[in-house]
mmCIF file of C-alpha atoms in Angstrom:
data_model
loop_
_atom_site.group_PDB
_atom_site.id
_atom_site.type_symbol
_atom_site.label_atom_id
_atom_site.label_comp_id
_atom_site.label_asym_id
_atom_site.label_seq_id
_atom_site.Cartn_x
_atom_site.Cartn_y
_atom_site.Cartn_z
ATOM 1 C CA MET A 321 109.919 177.713 112.608
ATOM 2 C CA ASP A 322 108.743 178.032 109.022
ATOM 3 C CA PHE A 323 112.253 179.066 108.125
ATOM 4 C CA PHE A 324 113.632 175.924 109.758
ATOM 5 C CA THR A 325 111.173 173.499 108.112
ATOM 6 C CA SER A 326 111.752 175.041 104.706
ATOM 7 C CA ILE A 327 115.503 174.480 105.073
ATOM 8 C CA VAL A 328 114.976 170.879 106.231
ATOM 9 C CA MET A 329 112.637 170.193 103.318
ATOM 10 C CA LYS A 330 115.151 171.679 100.907
ATOM 11 C CA VAL A 331 117.976 169.485 102.219
ATOM 12 C CA VAL A 332 115.748 166.403 102.151
ATOM 13 C CA ALA A 333 114.569 167.128 98.612
ATOM 14 C CA LYS A 334 118.147 167.523 97.417
ATOM 15 C CA ASN A 335 119.232 164.277 99.117
ATOM 16 C CA GLY A 336 116.483 161.888 98.133
ATOM 17 C CA LEU A 337 118.514 158.690 98.195
ATOM 18 C CA VAL A 338 120.270 159.625 101.449
ATOM 19 C CA THR A 339 116.886 160.345 103.036
ATOM 20 C CA ALA A 340 115.712 156.940 101.839
ATOM 21 C CA PHE A 341 118.663 155.281 103.620
ATOM 22 C CA VAL A 342 117.618 157.057 106.839
ATOM 23 C CA VAL A 343 113.923 156.175 106.468
ATOM 24 C CA ILE A 344 114.568 152.517 105.591
ATOM 25 C CA GLY A 345 117.163 152.334 108.365
ATOM 26 C CA VAL A 346 114.638 153.552 110.940
ATOM 27 C CA MET A 347 111.974 151.177 109.584
ATOM 28 C CA THR A 348 114.386 148.250 109.769
ATOM 29 C CA TRP A 349 115.413 149.099 113.324
ATOM 30 C CA MET A 350 111.757 149.379 114.389
ATOM 31 C CA SER A 351 110.860 146.110 112.679
ATOM 32 C CA TYR A 352 113.723 144.151 114.194
ATOM 33 C CA SER A 353 112.827 145.521 117.636
ATOM 34 C CA ILE A 354 109.206 144.450 117.162
ATOM 35 C CA SER A 355 110.417 141.043 115.992
ATOM 36 C CA LYS A 356 112.671 140.625 119.016
ATOM 37 C CA TYR A 357 110.455 141.963 121.795
ATOM 38 C CA ALA A 358 106.854 141.657 120.600
ATOM 39 C CA THR A 359 107.079 138.314 118.759
ATOM 40 C CA LYS A 360 110.096 136.870 120.627
ATOM 41 C CA GLY A 361 111.809 136.315 117.270
ATOM 42 C CA ARG A 362 109.023 134.145 115.893
ATOM 43 C CA ILE A 363 108.362 136.521 112.998
ATOM 44 C CA HIS A 364 111.452 137.557 111.053
ATOM 45 C CA GLY A 365 112.374 141.247 111.333
ATOM 46 C CA SER A 366 112.595 141.668 107.587
ATOM 47 C CA ALA A 367 109.096 140.172 107.178
ATOM 48 C CA ILE A 368 107.748 142.852 109.521
ATOM 49 C CA ALA A 369 109.726 145.533 107.674
ATOM 50 C CA ILE A 370 108.295 144.426 104.337
ATOM 51 C CA VAL A 371 104.722 144.531 105.683
ATOM 52 C CA LEU A 372 105.473 147.964 107.162
ATOM 53 C CA GLY A 373 106.716 149.015 103.716
ATOM 54 C CA LEU A 374 103.506 147.774 102.113
ATOM 55 C CA ILE A 375 101.431 149.744 104.651
ATOM 56 C CA LEU A 376 103.439 152.884 103.822
ATOM 57 C CA ALA A 377 102.907 152.128 100.134
ATOM 58 C CA TYR A 378 99.155 151.950 100.731
ATOM 59 C CA ILE A 379 99.172 155.283 102.577
ATOM 60 C CA GLY A 380 101.242 156.871 99.809
ATOM 61 C CA GLY A 381 98.874 155.587 97.160
ATOM 62 C CA GLU A 382 95.797 156.816 99.048
ATOM 63 C CA VAL A 383 97.290 160.266 99.667
ATOM 64 C CA THR A 384 98.630 160.928 96.166
ATOM 65 C CA GLY A 385 96.380 158.757 94.001
ATOM 66 C CA LYS A 386 99.473 157.666 92.058
ATOM 67 C CA LYS A 387 101.093 154.294 91.457
ATOM 68 C CA ALA A 388 104.476 154.215 93.174
ATOM 69 C CA GLY A 389 103.423 153.957 96.805
ATOM 70 C CA ILE A 390 105.095 156.163 99.402
ATOM 71 C CA SER A 391 107.745 157.318 96.913
ATOM 72 C CA ASP A 392 105.159 159.570 95.221
ATOM 73 C CA ILE A 393 105.305 161.808 98.304
ATOM 74 C CA THR A 394 108.201 164.239 97.749
ATOM 75 C CA PHE A 395 109.752 163.640 101.171
ATOM 76 C CA PHE A 396 110.059 159.924 100.371
ATOM 77 C CA SER A 397 110.935 160.212 96.680
ATOM 78 C CA GLY A 398 114.370 158.635 97.214
ATOM 79 C CA ILE A 399 112.677 155.371 98.126
ATOM 80 C CA GLY A 400 111.652 155.219 94.480
ATOM 81 C CA LEU A 401 115.299 155.066 93.440
ATOM 82 C CA MET A 402 116.417 152.818 96.305
ATOM 83 C CA GLY A 403 113.613 150.305 95.737
ATOM 84 C CA GLY A 404 113.509 150.669 91.955
ATOM 85 C CA GLY A 405 114.389 148.070 89.372
ATOM 86 C CA MET A 406 118.019 149.142 88.921
ATOM 87 C CA LEU A 407 119.211 148.719 92.503
ATOM 88 C CA ARG A 408 116.924 145.750 93.092
ATOM 89 C CA ASP A 409 118.478 143.874 90.170
ATOM 90 C CA PHE A 410 121.993 144.952 91.154
ATOM 91 C CA CYS A 411 121.492 143.576 94.658
ATOM 92 C CA ILE A 412 119.935 140.363 93.350
ATOM 93 C CA ILE A 413 123.013 139.869 91.164
ATOM 94 C CA ALA A 414 125.219 140.503 94.220
ATOM 95 C CA THR A 415 123.423 137.708 96.098
ATOM 96 C CA ALA A 416 124.705 135.281 93.458
ATOM 97 C CA TYR A 417 128.180 135.779 94.914
ATOM 98 C CA GLY A 418 128.710 132.631 96.948
ATOM 99 C CA ILE A 419 126.006 130.625 95.201
ATOM 100 C CA LYS A 420 126.735 126.907 94.786
ATOM 101 C CA LEU A 421 126.582 125.982 91.110
ATOM 102 C CA GLU A 422 126.117 122.326 92.046
ATOM 103 C CA GLU A 423 122.872 123.157 93.852
ATOM 104 C CA LEU A 424 121.632 125.093 90.869
ATOM 105 C CA LYS A 425 122.507 122.284 88.468
ATOM 106 C CA LYS A 426 120.724 119.781 90.662
ATOM 107 C CA ALA A 427 117.446 121.704 90.513
ATOM 108 C CA GLY A 428 117.924 123.347 87.111
ATOM 109 C CA LEU A 429 115.623 121.050 85.162
ATOM 110 C CA ALA A 430 112.960 121.087 87.867
ATOM 111 C CA GLY A 431 113.216 124.906 87.881
ATOM 112 C CA VAL A 432 112.625 125.105 84.131
ATOM 113 C CA LEU A 433 109.694 122.704 84.454
ATOM 114 C CA ALA A 434 108.308 124.871 87.289
ATOM 115 C CA ILE A 435 108.362 127.943 85.003
ATOM 116 C CA VAL A 436 106.538 126.157 82.192
ATOM 117 C CA VAL A 437 103.931 124.446 84.399
ATOM 118 C CA SER A 438 103.241 127.544 86.465
ATOM 119 C CA THR A 439 102.949 129.889 83.474
ATOM 120 C CA PHE A 440 100.310 127.752 81.777
ATOM 121 C CA LEU A 441 98.581 127.134 85.114
ATOM 122 C CA SER A 442 98.391 130.896 85.719
ATOM 123 C CA PHE A 443 96.662 131.426 82.378
ATOM 124 C CA VAL A 444 94.223 128.623 83.183
ATOM 125 C CA ILE A 445 93.436 130.000 86.661
ATOM 126 C CA GLY A 446 93.067 133.574 85.392
ATOM 127 C CA ALA A 447 90.859 132.565 82.478
ATOM 128 C CA VAL A 448 88.639 130.346 84.661
ATOM 129 C CA VAL A 449 88.178 133.066 87.301
ATOM 130 C CA ALA A 450 87.469 135.698 84.621
ATOM 131 C CA TRP A 451 84.961 133.311 83.000
ATOM 132 C CA GLY A 452 83.277 132.909 86.372
ATOM 133 C CA PHE A 453 82.862 136.676 86.540
ATOM 134 C CA GLY A 454 81.212 136.868 83.135
ATOM 135 C CA TYR A 455 84.049 137.486 80.684
ATOM 136 C CA ARG A 456 83.524 135.434 77.530
ATOM 137 C CA ASP A 457 85.943 136.753 74.880
ATOM 138 C CA ALA A 458 89.316 135.080 74.369
ATOM 139 C CA VAL A 459 91.228 138.400 74.423
ATOM 140 C CA SER A 460 90.004 139.382 77.909
ATOM 141 C CA LEU A 461 90.366 135.868 79.291
ATOM 142 C CA THR A 462 93.960 135.593 78.053
ATOM 143 C CA THR A 463 94.894 139.073 79.296
ATOM 144 C CA ILE A 464 93.569 138.408 82.799
ATOM 145 C CA GLY A 465 95.336 135.036 82.720
ATOM 146 C CA GLY A 466 98.550 136.881 81.885
ATOM 147 C CA GLY A 467 98.014 139.179 84.864
ATOM 148 C CA VAL A 468 97.757 136.133 87.107
ATOM 149 C CA ALA A 469 101.195 135.127 85.769
ATOM 150 C CA THR A 470 102.797 138.502 86.605
ATOM 151 C CA PHE A 471 101.766 142.160 86.439
ATOM 152 C CA ILE A 472 104.036 142.587 83.421
ATOM 153 C CA VAL A 473 102.823 139.568 81.435
ATOM 154 C CA GLY A 474 99.214 140.816 81.753
ATOM 155 C CA PRO A 475 99.588 144.231 80.119
ATOM 156 C CA VAL A 476 102.106 142.938 77.544
ATOM 157 C CA THR A 477 99.653 140.215 76.507
ATOM 158 C CA GLY A 478 96.723 142.633 76.598
ATOM 159 C CA ALA A 479 98.524 145.209 74.466
ATOM 160 C CA ALA A 480 99.513 142.560 71.917
ATOM 161 C CA LEU A 481 95.936 141.267 71.661
ATOM 162 C CA GLY A 482 94.223 144.667 71.795
ATOM 163 C CA ALA A 483 92.405 144.188 75.118
ATOM 164 C CA SER A 484 90.347 147.031 76.621
ATOM 165 C CA SER A 485 92.104 149.296 79.115
ATOM 166 C CA GLU A 486 89.708 148.145 81.839
ATOM 167 C CA VAL A 487 90.767 144.526 81.336
ATOM 168 C CA ILE A 488 94.443 145.503 81.210
ATOM 169 C CA ALA A 489 94.072 147.394 84.501
ATOM 170 C CA LEU A 490 92.395 144.336 85.985
ATOM 171 C CA SER A 491 95.242 142.089 84.834
ATOM 172 C CA ILE A 492 97.794 144.421 86.449
ATOM 173 C CA ALA A 493 95.785 144.361 89.690
ATOM 174 C CA ALA A 494 95.758 140.552 89.663
ATOM 175 C CA GLY A 495 99.540 140.498 89.221
ATOM 176 C CA VAL A 496 100.070 143.007 92.026
ATOM 177 C CA VAL A 497 97.830 140.949 94.335
ATOM 178 C CA LYS A 498 99.942 137.894 93.502
ATOM 179 C CA SER A 499 103.249 139.652 94.092
ATOM 180 C CA ILE A 500 102.132 141.106 97.443
ATOM 181 C CA ALA A 501 100.588 137.794 98.518
ATOM 182 C CA VAL A 502 103.920 136.081 97.773
ATOM 183 C CA MET A 503 105.763 138.674 99.888
ATOM 184 C CA ILE A 504 103.469 138.189 102.893
ATOM 185 C CA LEU A 505 102.667 134.467 102.658
ATOM 186 C CA THR A 506 106.114 133.044 101.865
ATOM 187 C CA PRO A 507 107.619 133.397 105.360
ATOM 188 C CA LEU A 508 104.429 131.881 106.837
ATOM 189 C CA LEU A 509 104.062 128.980 104.385
ATOM 190 C CA ALA A 510 107.712 128.181 103.636
ATOM 191 C CA LYS A 511 108.217 125.423 106.204
ATOM 192 C CA PRO A 512 104.918 123.521 105.855
ATOM 193 C CA PHE A 513 105.262 123.528 102.052
ATOM 194 C CA GLY A 514 108.868 122.360 101.992
ATOM 195 C CA LEU A 515 110.606 125.585 100.953
ATOM 196 C CA THR A 516 113.732 124.837 102.958
ATOM 197 C CA SER A 517 116.523 123.911 100.527
ATOM 198 C CA PRO A 518 118.257 125.609 97.590
ATOM 199 C CA ALA A 519 116.605 123.093 95.254
ATOM 200 C CA ALA A 520 113.161 123.943 96.624
ATOM 201 C CA ALA A 521 113.943 127.676 96.298
ATOM 202 C CA THR A 522 114.921 127.194 92.646
ATOM 203 C CA VAL A 523 111.574 125.489 92.024
ATOM 204 C CA TYR A 524 109.706 128.113 94.078
ATOM 205 C CA GLY A 525 111.174 130.967 91.991
ATOM 206 C CA GLY A 526 109.922 129.285 88.839
ATOM 207 C CA LEU A 527 106.493 128.624 90.346
ATOM 208 C CA MET A 528 105.854 132.138 91.704
ATOM 209 C CA GLY A 529 107.550 134.013 88.902
ATOM 210 C CA THR A 530 107.111 137.503 90.299
ATOM 211 C CA THR A 531 110.635 138.856 90.795
ATOM 212 C CA SER A 532 109.629 141.366 93.465
ATOM 213 C CA GLY A 533 107.419 138.854 95.272
ATOM 214 C CA THR A 534 110.030 136.105 95.409
ATOM 215 C CA ALA A 535 112.774 138.605 96.254
ATOM 216 C CA ALA A 536 110.884 139.883 99.283
ATOM 217 C CA GLY A 537 109.371 136.524 100.214
ATOM 218 C CA LEU A 538 112.727 134.744 100.354
ATOM 219 C CA ALA A 539 114.437 137.659 102.094
ATOM 220 C CA ALA A 540 111.890 137.337 104.895
ATOM 221 C CA THR A 541 112.238 133.549 105.011
ATOM 222 C CA ASP A 542 115.922 132.697 104.634
ATOM 223 C CA PRO A 543 118.333 135.088 102.870
ATOM 224 C CA LYS A 544 120.549 132.139 101.901
ATOM 225 C CA LEU A 545 117.813 130.927 99.534
ATOM 226 C CA VAL A 546 117.431 134.267 97.721
ATOM 227 C CA PRO A 547 119.794 133.747 94.757
ATOM 228 C CA TYR A 548 118.333 130.334 93.863
ATOM 229 C CA GLY A 549 114.745 131.604 93.749
ATOM 230 C CA ALA A 550 115.671 134.875 92.073
ATOM 231 C CA MET A 551 117.561 133.083 89.314
ATOM 232 C CA THR A 552 114.560 131.126 87.995
ATOM 233 C CA ALA A 553 112.087 133.947 88.629
ATOM 234 C CA THR A 554 113.962 136.222 86.226
ATOM 235 C CA PHE A 555 113.084 133.906 83.328
ATOM 236 C CA TYR A 556 109.394 133.691 84.171
ATOM 237 C CA THR A 557 108.094 137.040 82.926
ATOM 238 C CA GLY A 558 109.934 136.711 79.624
ATOM 239 C CA PHE A 559 108.517 133.241 79.091
ATOM 240 C CA GLY A 560 105.018 134.462 79.964
ATOM 241 C CA CYS A 561 105.279 137.368 77.502
ATOM 242 C CA LEU A 562 106.343 134.845 74.877
ATOM 243 C CA VAL A 563 103.582 132.247 75.277
ATOM 244 C CA GLY A 564 100.761 134.598 76.428
ATOM 245 C CA PRO A 565 99.775 136.338 73.204
ATOM 246 C CA SER A 566 100.629 133.216 71.188
ATOM 247 C CA ILE A 567 100.052 129.671 72.459
ATOM 248 C CA CYS A 568 97.844 130.601 75.418
ATOM 249 C CA PHE A 569 95.670 132.894 73.318
ATOM 250 C CA PHE A 570 95.238 130.284 70.559
ATOM 251 C CA VAL A 571 94.304 127.563 73.043
ATOM 252 C CA ILE A 572 91.825 129.785 74.903
ATOM 253 C CA LYS A 573 90.356 130.994 71.610
ATOM 254 C CA ALA A 574 89.941 127.405 70.422
ATOM 255 C CA ILE A 575 88.038 126.590 73.601
ATOM 256 C CA VAL A 576 85.732 129.622 73.893
ATOM 257 C CA GLY A 577 85.416 130.201 70.158
ATOM 258 C CA MET B 505 139.988 148.264 95.406
ATOM 259 C CA VAL B 506 136.312 148.320 96.302
ATOM 260 C CA ILE B 507 135.382 149.760 92.914
ATOM 261 C CA TYR B 508 136.783 146.668 91.186
ATOM 262 C CA GLY B 509 134.071 144.613 92.848
ATOM 263 C CA LEU B 510 131.475 146.986 91.439
ATOM 264 C CA LEU B 511 133.208 146.923 88.069
ATOM 265 C CA ILE B 512 132.895 143.139 87.924
ATOM 266 C CA MET B 513 129.276 143.171 89.061
ATOM 267 C CA GLY B 514 128.336 146.082 86.814
ATOM 268 C CA LEU B 515 129.854 144.393 83.773
ATOM 269 C CA CYS B 516 127.965 141.191 84.539
ATOM 270 C CA ALA B 517 124.731 143.177 84.968
ATOM 271 C CA ILE B 518 125.097 145.054 81.682
ATOM 272 C CA VAL B 519 126.211 142.072 79.606
ATOM 273 C CA GLY B 520 123.480 139.906 81.186
ATOM 274 C CA ASN B 521 120.729 142.425 80.477
ATOM 275 C CA VAL B 522 121.927 143.031 76.923
ATOM 276 C CA LEU B 523 121.764 139.260 76.403
ATOM 277 C CA GLY B 524 118.302 139.143 78.007
ATOM 278 C CA TYR B 525 116.907 141.772 75.641
ATOM 279 C CA MET B 526 118.645 140.165 72.660
ATOM 280 C CA LEU B 527 117.081 136.818 73.546
ATOM 281 C CA GLY B 528 113.710 138.561 73.877
ATOM 282 C CA GLY B 529 114.205 140.245 70.520
ATOM 283 C CA MET B 530 115.084 136.968 68.847
ATOM 284 C CA LEU B 531 111.884 135.484 70.268
ATOM 285 C CA GLY B 532 109.949 138.440 68.883
ATOM 286 C CA ILE B 533 109.031 140.160 72.152
ATOM 287 C CA THR B 534 110.265 143.411 73.681
ATOM 288 C CA ALA B 535 111.027 141.876 77.058
ATOM 289 C CA ASN B 536 114.126 141.022 79.031
ATOM 290 C CA VAL B 537 114.266 137.239 79.114
ATOM 291 C CA GLY B 538 116.403 136.222 82.076
ATOM 292 C CA GLY B 539 118.869 139.110 81.902
ATOM 293 C CA VAL B 540 119.408 139.185 85.645
ATOM 294 C CA GLY B 541 119.689 135.403 85.716
ATOM 295 C CA PHE B 542 122.456 135.507 83.096
ATOM 296 C CA ALA B 543 124.220 138.257 85.051
ATOM 297 C CA MET B 544 124.105 136.083 88.186
ATOM 298 C CA LEU B 545 125.631 133.158 86.311
ATOM 299 C CA PHE B 546 128.380 135.382 84.881
ATOM 300 C CA LEU B 547 129.184 136.731 88.329
ATOM 301 C CA VAL B 548 129.499 133.228 89.777
ATOM 302 C CA LEU B 549 131.721 132.020 86.932
ATOM 303 C CA LEU B 550 133.826 135.179 86.652
ATOM 304 C CA THR B 551 134.556 135.560 90.365
ATOM 305 C CA ARG B 552 135.367 131.863 90.613
ATOM 306 C CA GLU B 553 137.888 132.215 87.770
ATOM 307 C CA LEU B 554 139.361 135.438 89.199
ATOM 308 C CA SER B 555 139.825 134.061 92.693
ATOM 309 C CA LYS B 556 141.457 130.920 91.276
ATOM 310 C CA ARG B 557 144.072 133.170 89.683
ATOM 311 C CA GLY B 558 144.408 135.257 92.828
ATOM 312 C CA TYR B 559 142.827 138.422 91.400
ATOM 313 C CA MET B 560 139.937 138.652 93.898
ATOM 314 C CA SER B 561 141.316 140.879 96.654
ATOM 315 C CA LYS B 562 139.488 141.431 99.954
ATOM 316 C CA PRO B 563 138.501 145.016 99.047
ATOM 317 C CA SER B 564 137.114 143.949 95.646
ATOM 318 C CA GLU B 565 135.158 141.253 97.392
ATOM 319 C CA SER B 566 133.788 143.721 99.929
ATOM 320 C CA GLY B 567 132.456 145.854 97.061
ATOM 321 C CA ILE B 568 130.252 142.913 96.102
ATOM 322 C CA LEU B 569 129.409 141.904 99.666
ATOM 323 C CA PHE B 570 128.165 145.409 100.453
ATOM 324 C CA TRP B 571 125.434 145.163 97.810
ATOM 325 C CA ASN B 572 124.757 141.600 98.848
ATOM 326 C CA ALA B 573 124.023 142.933 102.351
ATOM 327 C CA MET B 574 121.998 145.875 100.967
ATOM 328 C CA TYR B 575 119.607 143.404 99.389
ATOM 329 C CA ILE B 576 117.096 143.298 102.261
ATOM 330 C CA PRO B 577 116.944 147.101 102.778
ATOM 331 C CA VAL B 578 116.442 147.549 99.032
ATOM 332 C CA VAL B 579 113.637 144.992 99.124
ATOM 333 C CA ILE B 580 111.997 146.894 101.992
ATOM 334 C CA ALA B 581 112.190 150.095 99.920
ATOM 335 C CA MET B 582 110.741 148.128 96.994
ATOM 336 C CA ALA B 583 107.801 147.049 99.167
ATOM 337 C CA ALA B 584 107.185 150.685 100.097
ATOM 338 C CA ARG B 585 106.782 151.665 96.446
ATOM 339 C CA GLN B 586 104.365 148.942 95.363
ATOM 340 C CA ASN B 587 100.945 149.859 94.043
ATOM 341 C CA VAL B 588 99.146 148.401 97.073
ATOM 342 C CA VAL B 589 96.031 150.514 96.456
ATOM 343 C CA ALA B 590 95.603 148.881 93.033
ATOM 344 C CA ALA B 591 95.859 145.439 94.623
ATOM 345 C CA LEU B 592 93.255 146.233 97.262
ATOM 346 C CA THR B 593 90.836 147.952 94.889
ATOM 347 C CA GLY B 594 91.257 145.613 91.935
ATOM 348 C CA GLY B 595 88.102 143.703 92.784
ATOM 349 C CA TRP B 596 87.389 140.036 93.277
ATOM 350 C CA ILE B 597 88.780 138.767 89.970
ATOM 351 C CA ALA B 598 92.207 140.197 90.786
ATOM 352 C CA PHE B 599 92.031 138.965 94.358
ATOM 353 C CA ILE B 600 90.859 135.417 93.667
ATOM 354 C CA GLY B 601 93.047 134.984 90.575
ATOM 355 C CA GLY B 602 96.197 136.294 92.250
ATOM 356 C CA LEU B 603 95.741 134.304 95.453
ATOM 357 C CA ALA B 604 94.753 131.074 93.694
ATOM 358 C CA ALA B 605 97.961 131.212 91.659
ATOM 359 C CA VAL B 606 100.039 131.655 94.804
ATOM 360 C CA PHE B 607 98.427 128.691 96.577
ATOM 361 C CA ALA B 608 98.725 126.501 93.490
ATOM 362 C CA GLY B 609 102.406 127.443 93.393
ATOM 363 C CA PHE B 610 102.996 126.486 97.006
ATOM 364 C CA LEU B 611 101.277 123.137 96.493
ATOM 365 C CA LEU B 612 103.624 122.346 93.601
ATOM 366 C CA ILE B 613 106.876 123.067 95.478
ATOM 367 C CA ARG B 614 107.188 119.590 97.019
ATOM 368 C CA PRO B 615 106.383 117.438 93.954
ATOM 369 C CA LEU B 616 108.704 119.449 91.678
ATOM 370 C CA THR B 617 111.512 119.550 94.237
ATOM 371 C CA ALA B 618 111.231 115.777 94.581
ATOM 372 C CA LEU B 619 111.828 115.681 90.842
ATOM 373 C CA ALA B 620 115.059 117.617 91.353
ATOM 374 C CA ASP B 621 116.232 114.971 93.793
ATOM 375 C CA THR B 622 115.454 112.077 91.479
ATOM 376 C CA THR B 623 117.088 113.662 88.427
ATOM 377 C CA GLU B 624 120.235 113.509 90.507
ATOM 378 C CA SER B 625 120.217 109.735 91.028
ATOM 379 C CA PRO B 626 120.055 107.999 87.594
ATOM 380 C CA GLU B 627 123.859 107.818 87.546
ATOM 381 C CA GLU B 628 123.822 105.653 90.633
ATOM 382 C CA PRO B 629 123.614 101.907 90.055
ATOM 383 C CA SER B 630 120.244 100.637 91.185
ATOM 384 C CA ALA B 631 120.257 97.662 93.454
#
């Protein structure tokens, strides 16, 4: 038996990406069955699959103590490649095939406005919450505000301003909470909050900003909306990294002294 | 050929990301500003041009459509490699801050989308 398992493990280890296809395939099949039979189609299969993925990610993180979810366990290492930035971005680009430029033009200006408003709002929310928990220095307040924008803006801002590693870790956590909340809440809140058209998706991408969050959130809501939301979201982190350590820091510093 | 679809998409991805980092560099930050967004635009424009001239064959198209369809599985894999433990153990600041931003975002969808609809109409003669 030992002989058999060692051979299986060897094959799996050598075929990480192929194993990932099998694992994700099984997860998808399970999720769509649950969607169909347990929820009578009320909850989208991909929404269930994404939550299942997040649960696996939690287990992986607890077991290994590392940062990349289930993919830190050798058996599942291929999921790291399959769900990594390279293939994610490649697939997002592929979704643009068939996009209607007219729709994008219609909401373009509103999308840009959404990015600007939401970035500054994130810094305000983050700084206010951090203030409420006793942080008083402009560097920490700005860094945590950046984390509320996205989990990349936080550490980039913190590194530029020389924030403590504890504050930087906190800002990353805030960004991860946001991205996961977007994944889970979008399919539930989409209809009541008017996320039903390409124009609304363009605005939504600019408001949420987290590429992974909007990617998963829209996939679980209506795949047709994905490219519109993804398009604006890809500009958000860059904009946040630009204004975080500069304008936002100066304004917060002027206020708290 | 299927690979031609990937050639087109790959070119768009690389050129878009190079542009994104160049834009970031010009703004003085080491970040990719909209690289994927540029790549998406290029793909839309390029494939539109190619199909107008009859160069987009069915197999080339299916090379793109395959990755289009792989989007959801890739997103599921992405979910499975998130740092969920960090999110759950980040404490109240992370939790409140992150969630507040999401709810604020949802509340702003309608007003900003309405703006998109009105920016469309100024051309029309008002009665």
